[in-house]
Coordinates of C-alpha atoms in Angstrom, one line a residue:
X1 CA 0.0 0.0 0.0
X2 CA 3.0 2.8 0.7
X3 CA 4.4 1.6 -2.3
X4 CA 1.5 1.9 -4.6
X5 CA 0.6 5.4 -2.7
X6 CA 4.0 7.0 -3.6
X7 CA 4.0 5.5 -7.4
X8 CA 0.5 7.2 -7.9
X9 CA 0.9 10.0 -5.3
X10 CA 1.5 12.3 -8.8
X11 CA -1.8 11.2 -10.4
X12 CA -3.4 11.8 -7.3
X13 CA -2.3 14.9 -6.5
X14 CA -3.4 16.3 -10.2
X15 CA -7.3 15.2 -9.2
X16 CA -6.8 17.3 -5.5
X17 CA -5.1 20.3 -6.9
X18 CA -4.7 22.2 -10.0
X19 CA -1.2 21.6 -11.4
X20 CA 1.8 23.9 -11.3
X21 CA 0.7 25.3 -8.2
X22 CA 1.9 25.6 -5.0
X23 CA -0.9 23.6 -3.5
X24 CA 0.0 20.9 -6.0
X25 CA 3.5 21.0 -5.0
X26 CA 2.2 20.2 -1.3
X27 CA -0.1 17.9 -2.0
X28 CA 2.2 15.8 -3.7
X29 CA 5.3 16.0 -1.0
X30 CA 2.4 14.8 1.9
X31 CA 1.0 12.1 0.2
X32 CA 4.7 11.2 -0.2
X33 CA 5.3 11.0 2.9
X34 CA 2.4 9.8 3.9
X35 CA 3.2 6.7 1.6
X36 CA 6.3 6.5 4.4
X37 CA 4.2 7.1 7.4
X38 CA 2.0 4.1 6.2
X39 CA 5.1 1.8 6.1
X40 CA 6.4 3.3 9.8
X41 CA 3.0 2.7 11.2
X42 CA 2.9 -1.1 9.8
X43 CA 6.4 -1.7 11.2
X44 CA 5.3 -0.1 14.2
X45 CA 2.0 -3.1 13.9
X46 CA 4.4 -5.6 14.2
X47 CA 6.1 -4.6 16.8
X48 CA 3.3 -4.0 19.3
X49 CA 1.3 -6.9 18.2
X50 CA 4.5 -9.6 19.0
X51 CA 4.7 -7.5 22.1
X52 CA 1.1 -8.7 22.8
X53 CA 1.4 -12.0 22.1
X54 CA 3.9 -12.5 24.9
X55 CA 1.6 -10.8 26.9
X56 CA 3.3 -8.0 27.8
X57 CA 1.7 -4.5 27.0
X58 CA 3.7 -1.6 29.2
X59 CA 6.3 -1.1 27.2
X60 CA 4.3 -0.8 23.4
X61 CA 1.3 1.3 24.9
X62 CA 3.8 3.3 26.6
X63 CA 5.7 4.2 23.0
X64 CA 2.7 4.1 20.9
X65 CA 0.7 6.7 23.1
X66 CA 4.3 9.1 23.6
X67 CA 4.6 8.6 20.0
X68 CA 1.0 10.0 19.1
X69 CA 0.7 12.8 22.1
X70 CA 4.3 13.9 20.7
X71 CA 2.6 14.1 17.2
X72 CA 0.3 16.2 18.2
X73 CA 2.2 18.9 20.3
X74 CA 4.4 18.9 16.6
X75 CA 1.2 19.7 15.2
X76 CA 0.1 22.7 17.1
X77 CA 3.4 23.6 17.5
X78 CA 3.8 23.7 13.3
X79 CA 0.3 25.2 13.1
X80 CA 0.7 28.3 15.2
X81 CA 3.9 29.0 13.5
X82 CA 1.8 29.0 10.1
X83 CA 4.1 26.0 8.4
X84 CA 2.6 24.0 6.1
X85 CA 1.0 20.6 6.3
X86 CA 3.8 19.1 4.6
X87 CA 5.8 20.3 7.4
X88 CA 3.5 18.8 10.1
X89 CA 3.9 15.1 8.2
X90 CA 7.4 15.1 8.3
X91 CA 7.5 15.6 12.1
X92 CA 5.1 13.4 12.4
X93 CA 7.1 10.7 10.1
X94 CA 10.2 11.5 12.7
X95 CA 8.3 11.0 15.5
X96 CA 6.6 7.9 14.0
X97 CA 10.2 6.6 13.0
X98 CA 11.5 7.2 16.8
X99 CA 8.7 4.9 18.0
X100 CA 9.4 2.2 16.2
X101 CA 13.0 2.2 17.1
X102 CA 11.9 2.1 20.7
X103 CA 9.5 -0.3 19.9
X104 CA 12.3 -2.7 17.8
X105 CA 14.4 -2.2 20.6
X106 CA 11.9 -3.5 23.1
X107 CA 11.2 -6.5 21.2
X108 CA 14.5 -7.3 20.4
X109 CA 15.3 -7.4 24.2
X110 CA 12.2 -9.5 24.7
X111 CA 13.1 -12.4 22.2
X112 CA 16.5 -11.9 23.5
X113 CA 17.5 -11.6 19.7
X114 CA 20.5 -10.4 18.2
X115 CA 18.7 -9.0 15.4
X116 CA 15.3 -8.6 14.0
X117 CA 16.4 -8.7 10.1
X118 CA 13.6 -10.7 8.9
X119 CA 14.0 -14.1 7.1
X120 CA 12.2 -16.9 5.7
X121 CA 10.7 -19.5 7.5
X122 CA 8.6 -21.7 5.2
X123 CA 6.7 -23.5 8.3
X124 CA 6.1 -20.6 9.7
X125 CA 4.9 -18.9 6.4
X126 CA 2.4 -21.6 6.3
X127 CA 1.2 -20.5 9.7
X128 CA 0.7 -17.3 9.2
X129 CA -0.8 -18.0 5.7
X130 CA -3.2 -20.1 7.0
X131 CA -4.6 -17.3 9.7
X132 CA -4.2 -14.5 7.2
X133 CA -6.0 -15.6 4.3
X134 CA -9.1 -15.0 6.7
X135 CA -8.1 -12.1 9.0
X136 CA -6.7 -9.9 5.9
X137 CA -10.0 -10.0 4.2
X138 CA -11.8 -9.2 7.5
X139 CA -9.8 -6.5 8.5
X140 CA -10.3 -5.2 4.3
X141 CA -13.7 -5.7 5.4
X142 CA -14.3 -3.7 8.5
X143 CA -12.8 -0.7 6.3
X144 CA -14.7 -0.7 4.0
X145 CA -18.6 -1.6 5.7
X146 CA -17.7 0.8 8.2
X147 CA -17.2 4.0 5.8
X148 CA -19.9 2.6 3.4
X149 CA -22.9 4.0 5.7
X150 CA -21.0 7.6 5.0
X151 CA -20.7 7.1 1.4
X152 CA -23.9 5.8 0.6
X153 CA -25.4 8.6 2.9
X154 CA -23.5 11.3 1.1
X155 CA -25.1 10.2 -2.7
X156 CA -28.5 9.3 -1.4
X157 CA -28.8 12.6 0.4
X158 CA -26.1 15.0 -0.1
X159 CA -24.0 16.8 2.4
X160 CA -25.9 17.9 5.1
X161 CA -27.2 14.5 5.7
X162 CA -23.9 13.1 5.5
X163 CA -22.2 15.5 7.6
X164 CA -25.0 15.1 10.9
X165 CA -24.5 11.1 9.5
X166 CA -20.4 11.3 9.6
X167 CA -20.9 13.5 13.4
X168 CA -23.4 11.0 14.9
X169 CA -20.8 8.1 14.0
X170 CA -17.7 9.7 14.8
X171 CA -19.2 10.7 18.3
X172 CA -20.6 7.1 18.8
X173 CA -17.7 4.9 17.4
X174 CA -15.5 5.5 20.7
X175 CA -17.6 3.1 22.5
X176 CA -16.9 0.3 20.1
X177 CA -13.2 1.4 19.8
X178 CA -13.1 1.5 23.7
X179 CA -14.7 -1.9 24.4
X180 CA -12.5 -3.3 21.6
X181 CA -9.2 -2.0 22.5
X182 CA -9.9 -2.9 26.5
X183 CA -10.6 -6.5 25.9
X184 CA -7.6 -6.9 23.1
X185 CA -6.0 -8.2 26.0
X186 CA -8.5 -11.9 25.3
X187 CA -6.7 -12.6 22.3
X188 CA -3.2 -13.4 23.8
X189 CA -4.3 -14.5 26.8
X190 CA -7.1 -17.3 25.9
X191 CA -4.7 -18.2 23.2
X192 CA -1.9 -18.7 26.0
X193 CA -3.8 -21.0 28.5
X194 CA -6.1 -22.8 25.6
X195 CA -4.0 -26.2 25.7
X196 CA -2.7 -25.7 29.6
X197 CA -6.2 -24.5 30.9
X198 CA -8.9 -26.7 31.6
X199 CA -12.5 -25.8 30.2
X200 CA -13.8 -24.6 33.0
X201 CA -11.1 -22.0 33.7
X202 CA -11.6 -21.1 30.1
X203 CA -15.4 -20.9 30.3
X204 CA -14.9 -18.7 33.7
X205 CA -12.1 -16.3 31.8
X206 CA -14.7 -16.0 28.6
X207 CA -17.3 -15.7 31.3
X208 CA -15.9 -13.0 33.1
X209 CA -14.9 -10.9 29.7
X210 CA -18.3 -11.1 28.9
X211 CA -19.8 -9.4 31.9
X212 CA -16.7 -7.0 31.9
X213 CA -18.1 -6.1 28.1
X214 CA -21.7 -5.9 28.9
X215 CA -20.8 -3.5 32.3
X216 CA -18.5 -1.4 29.4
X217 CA -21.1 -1.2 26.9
X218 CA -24.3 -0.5 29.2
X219 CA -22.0 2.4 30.6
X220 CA -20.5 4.0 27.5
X221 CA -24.5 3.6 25.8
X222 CA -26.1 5.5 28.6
X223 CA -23.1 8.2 29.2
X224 CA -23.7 8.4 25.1
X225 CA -27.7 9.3 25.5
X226 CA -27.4 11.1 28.0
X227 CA -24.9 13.8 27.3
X228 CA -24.6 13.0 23.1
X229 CA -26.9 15.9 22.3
X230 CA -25.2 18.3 24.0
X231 CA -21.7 17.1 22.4
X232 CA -23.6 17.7 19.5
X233 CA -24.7 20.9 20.0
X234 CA -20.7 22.5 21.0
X235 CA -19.5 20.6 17.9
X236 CA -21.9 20.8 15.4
X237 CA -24.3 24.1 16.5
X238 CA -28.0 24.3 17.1
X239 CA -28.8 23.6 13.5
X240 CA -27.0 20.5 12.4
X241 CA -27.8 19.3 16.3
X242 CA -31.1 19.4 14.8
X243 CA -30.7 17.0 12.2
X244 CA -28.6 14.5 13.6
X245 CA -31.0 14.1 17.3
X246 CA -33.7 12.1 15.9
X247 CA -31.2 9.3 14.4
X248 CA -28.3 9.8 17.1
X249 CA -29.9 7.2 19.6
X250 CA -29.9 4.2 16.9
X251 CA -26.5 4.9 15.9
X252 CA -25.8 4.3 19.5
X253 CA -27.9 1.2 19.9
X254 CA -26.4 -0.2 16.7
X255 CA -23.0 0.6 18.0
X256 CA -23.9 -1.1 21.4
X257 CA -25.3 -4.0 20.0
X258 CA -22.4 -4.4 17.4
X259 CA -20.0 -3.6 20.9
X260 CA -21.5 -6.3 22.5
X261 CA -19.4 -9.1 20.3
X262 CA -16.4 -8.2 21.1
X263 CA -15.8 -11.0 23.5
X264 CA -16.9 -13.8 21.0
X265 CA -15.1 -12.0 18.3
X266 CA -11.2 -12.1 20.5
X267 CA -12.8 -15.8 22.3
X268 CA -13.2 -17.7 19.0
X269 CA -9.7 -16.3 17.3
X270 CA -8.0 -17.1 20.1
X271 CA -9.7 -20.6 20.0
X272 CA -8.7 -20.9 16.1
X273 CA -12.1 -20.1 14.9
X274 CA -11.1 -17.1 12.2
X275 CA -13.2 -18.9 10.0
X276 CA -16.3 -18.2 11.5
X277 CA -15.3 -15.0 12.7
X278 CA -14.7 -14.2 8.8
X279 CA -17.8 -15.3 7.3
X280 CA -19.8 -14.5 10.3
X281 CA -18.5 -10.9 9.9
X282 CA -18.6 -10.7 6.0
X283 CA -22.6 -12.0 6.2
X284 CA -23.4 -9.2 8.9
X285 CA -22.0 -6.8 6.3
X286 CA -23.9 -8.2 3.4
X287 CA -26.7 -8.4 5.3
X288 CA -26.4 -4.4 6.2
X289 CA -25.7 -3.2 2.9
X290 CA -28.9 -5.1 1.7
X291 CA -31.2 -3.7 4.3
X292 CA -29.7 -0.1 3.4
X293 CA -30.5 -0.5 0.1
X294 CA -34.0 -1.4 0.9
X295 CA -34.5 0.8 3.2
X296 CA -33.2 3.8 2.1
X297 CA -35.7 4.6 -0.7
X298 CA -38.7 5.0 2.1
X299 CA -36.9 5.8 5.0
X300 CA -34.3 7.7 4.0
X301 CA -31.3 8.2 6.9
X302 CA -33.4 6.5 8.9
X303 CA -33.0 3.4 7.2
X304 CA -29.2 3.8 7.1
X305 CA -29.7 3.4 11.2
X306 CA -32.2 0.8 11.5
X307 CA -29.9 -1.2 9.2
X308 CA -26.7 -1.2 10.7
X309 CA -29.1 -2.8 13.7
X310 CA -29.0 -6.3 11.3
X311 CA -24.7 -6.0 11.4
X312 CA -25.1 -6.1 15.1
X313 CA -27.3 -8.4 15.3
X314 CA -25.6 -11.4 13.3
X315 CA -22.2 -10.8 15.2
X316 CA -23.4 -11.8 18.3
X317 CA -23.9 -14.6 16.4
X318 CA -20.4 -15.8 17.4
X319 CA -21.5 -16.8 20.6
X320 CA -23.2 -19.7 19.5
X321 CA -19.8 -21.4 17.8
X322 CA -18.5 -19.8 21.3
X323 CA -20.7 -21.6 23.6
X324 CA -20.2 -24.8 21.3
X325 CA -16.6 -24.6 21.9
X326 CA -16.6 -24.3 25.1
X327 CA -19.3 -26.6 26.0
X328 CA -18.7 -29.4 23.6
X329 CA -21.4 -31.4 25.3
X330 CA -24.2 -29.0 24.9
X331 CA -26.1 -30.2 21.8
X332 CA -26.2 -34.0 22.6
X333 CA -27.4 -32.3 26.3
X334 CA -30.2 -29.8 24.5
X335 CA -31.2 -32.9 22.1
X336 CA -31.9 -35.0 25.3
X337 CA -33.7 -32.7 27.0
X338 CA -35.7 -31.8 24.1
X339 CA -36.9 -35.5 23.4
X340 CA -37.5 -35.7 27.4
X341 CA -39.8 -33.1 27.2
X342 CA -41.5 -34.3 23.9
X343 CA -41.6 -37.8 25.4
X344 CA -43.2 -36.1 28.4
X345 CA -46.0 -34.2 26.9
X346 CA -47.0 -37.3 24.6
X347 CA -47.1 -39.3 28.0
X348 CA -49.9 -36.6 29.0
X349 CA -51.4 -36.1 25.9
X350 CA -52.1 -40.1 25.4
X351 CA -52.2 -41.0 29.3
X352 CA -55.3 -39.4 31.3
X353 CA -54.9 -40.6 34.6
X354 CA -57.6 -43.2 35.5
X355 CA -60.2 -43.5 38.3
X356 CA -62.1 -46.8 38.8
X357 CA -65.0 -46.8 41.5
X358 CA -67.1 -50.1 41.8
X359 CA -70.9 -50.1 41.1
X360 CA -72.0 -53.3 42.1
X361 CA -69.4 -55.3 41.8
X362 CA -68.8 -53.9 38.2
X363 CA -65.2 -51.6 37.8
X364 CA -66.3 -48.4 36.4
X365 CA -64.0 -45.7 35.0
X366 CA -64.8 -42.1 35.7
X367 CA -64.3 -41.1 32.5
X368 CA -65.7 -37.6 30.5
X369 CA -66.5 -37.2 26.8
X370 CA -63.2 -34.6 27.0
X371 CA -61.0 -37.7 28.2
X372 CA -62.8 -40.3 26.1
X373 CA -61.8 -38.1 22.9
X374 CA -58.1 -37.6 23.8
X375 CA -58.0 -41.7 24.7
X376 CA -59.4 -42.0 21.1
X377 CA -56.9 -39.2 19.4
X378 CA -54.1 -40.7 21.4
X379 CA -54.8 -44.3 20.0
X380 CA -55.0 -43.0 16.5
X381 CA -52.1 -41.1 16.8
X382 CA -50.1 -43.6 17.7
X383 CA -51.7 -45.8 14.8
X384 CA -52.7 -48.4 17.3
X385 CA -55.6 -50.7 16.2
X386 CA -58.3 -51.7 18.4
X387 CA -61.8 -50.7 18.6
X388 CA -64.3 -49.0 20.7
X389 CA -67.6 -50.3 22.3
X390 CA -69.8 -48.1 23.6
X391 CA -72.0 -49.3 26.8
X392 CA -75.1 -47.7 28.5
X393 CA -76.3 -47.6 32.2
X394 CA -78.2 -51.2 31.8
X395 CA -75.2 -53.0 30.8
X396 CA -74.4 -53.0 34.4
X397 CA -78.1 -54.7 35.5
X398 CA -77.8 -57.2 32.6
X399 CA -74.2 -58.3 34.0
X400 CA -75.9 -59.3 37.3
X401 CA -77.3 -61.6 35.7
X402 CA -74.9 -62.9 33.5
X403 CA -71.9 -63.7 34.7
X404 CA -69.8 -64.1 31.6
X405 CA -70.7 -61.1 30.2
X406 CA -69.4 -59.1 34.4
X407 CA -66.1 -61.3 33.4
X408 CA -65.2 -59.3 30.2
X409 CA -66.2 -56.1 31.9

């Protein structure tokens, strides 16, 4: 991706400004360096995400968050001195490059390497192949469904609607990015203790991440309502306010519910399940870029909410494969206690409980026209053959008087 960016960095730059100006000129030098920012910030990936693996987060949050609060101070610094934004990139390029030598360094005393100069390892090429053929195209993904709202927003309706769209989102995304980023920490550590644990400490760690995720997303949903409108309101003004209140709290539900996967989505890669996480993912993003499409013509921005409800909706899908995996027993104990219960309410549908009383020395059911016809539906139901004879009152006089016929009664 830098690569490509700095090869067409010049083509692009002609569509952004017109050529042979100075705004050209600039243009082209930051997506230049942007192209090298893109390959810092990858480097930069790697190093924090090994550090992760081993568990061991102080050191790489410690960089990464220096490295961006130090960007920023560059930034205002640059700004109030009225240099250009070609002069902010490269700062922030430097301070991007320091950060990864911290980082590098870091690593290197972790593995106790002499030297992180890749090389390659066909086994584990194969490894990481097999992972990355599903979590590349999910990550591509995620891009791409979550600025497709925006777009699709901004041709449908135009910039206004877009812009109280874009606001709404951008306020509300921070609860997903929060939850996310706090329970990154599953990922490492399930994966870690997956052979050396036994399933119930796993089902208690998976167990307690859950409840730690609902407890963050009820909390950041309800701060959201409560004070979203007036966020709105400083950033926006009384106006566009205006327009983005009425679909502000389903962005936020949406947002929640999408939130609330979070655990099943770290639980079941850690547990080798990328699969399902892939195609689980990709379906909840067909499935909202359908809905938008349908709904958009009647309900216009509207729609674009209620629809992103369906993405959240089919990611907490995962917790089914979760709760499989974890409880490997669970559908052969469901299927029994499903055929128990049908068993059961046959046995009271065919069975009526019986009473007998004797009338003169001839054993009399009490039996009703109610429990006669379920005896009869029951028999027929269970394609049993027989027949049925129908006896009055004076069948019991005639049978004292003949004894054969108080025998078969």
């Amino acid at each position: 991706i830098a690569l490509l960016t700095w090869i067409f960095a010049p083509l692009m730059a002609v569509h952004v400004a017109q050529p042979g100006t100075a705004l050209a000129s600039d243009c082209l030098a930051s997506l230049r360096i942007a192209s090298l920012i893109i390959l810092a910030r990858a480097l930069e990936t790697v190093c924090v995400s090994t550090q992760r693996a081993f568990e061991r987060y102080g050191p790489a949050v410690a960089f990464s968050i220096a490295g961006r609060i130090l960007s920023l101070l560059f930034a205002a610094a640059l700004a109030t001195l009225d240099r250009g934004i070609a002069a902010i990139l490269w700062a922030t390029l430097a301070v991007t490059i320091l950060s990864v030598g911290l980082q590098m360094r870091s690593l290197r005393a972790l593995l106790r390497a002499p030297s992180l100069w890749p090389r390659f390892d066909p086994a584990a090429f194969r490894a990481l192949f097999q992972f990355g053929i599903f979590s590349w195209p999910l990550a591509l993904a995620s891009v791409v469904i979550g600025q497709a709202d925006r777009l699709i927003a901004g041709v449908a309706m135009g910039a206004v609607a877009v812009a109280s769209w874009a606001l709404c989102v951008q306020i509300s995304q921070p609860l997903y990015g929060i939850v996310s980023s706090g329970l990154h920490f599953l990922f490492p550590h399930l994966s870690a203790r997956r052979l050396t644990s036994s399933p119930e400490k796993l089902r208690q760690m998976v167990a307690r991440a859950f409840l730690a995720n609902l407890l963050f997303v009820a909390a950041g949903a309800s701060a959201l309502l409560l004070f979203g409108n007036f966020v709105l309101r400083i950033l926006a003004g009384p106006a566009l306010a205006a327009t983005a209140r009425p679909v502000f709290p389903l962005i936020v539900g949406s947002t929640a519910l999408l939130s609330l996967s979070v655990t099943a989505y770290y639980s079941l890669m850690a547990f080798d399940r990328i699969r399902t996480v892939t195609f689980v993912n990709l379906a909840a993003g067909t499935a909202m870029l359908a809905s938008v499409a349908w709904l958009i013509p009647s309900r216009g921005i509207h729609g674009i909410a209620l629809a992103r409800f369906s993405y959240g909706a089919i990611t907490l899908l995962l917790y089914f494969p979760l709760l499989l995996f974890l409880y490997p027993g669970l559908p052969t104990g469901l299927r029994k206690l499903f055929l128990q219960r049908v068993a059961h309410v046959r046995r009271r549908s065919s069975a009526v409980e019986p009473t007998h009383a004797n009338i003169l020395g001839i054993r009399v059911e009490a039996l009703n026209m109610t429990h006669a016809i379920e005896r009869v539906a029951s028999l027929l139901r269970r394609r049993q053959k027989g027949y049925v004879s129908v006896i009055g009152v004076h069948g019991i006089m005639e049978a004292q008087r003949n004894p054969r016929l108080a025998a078969i009664y």
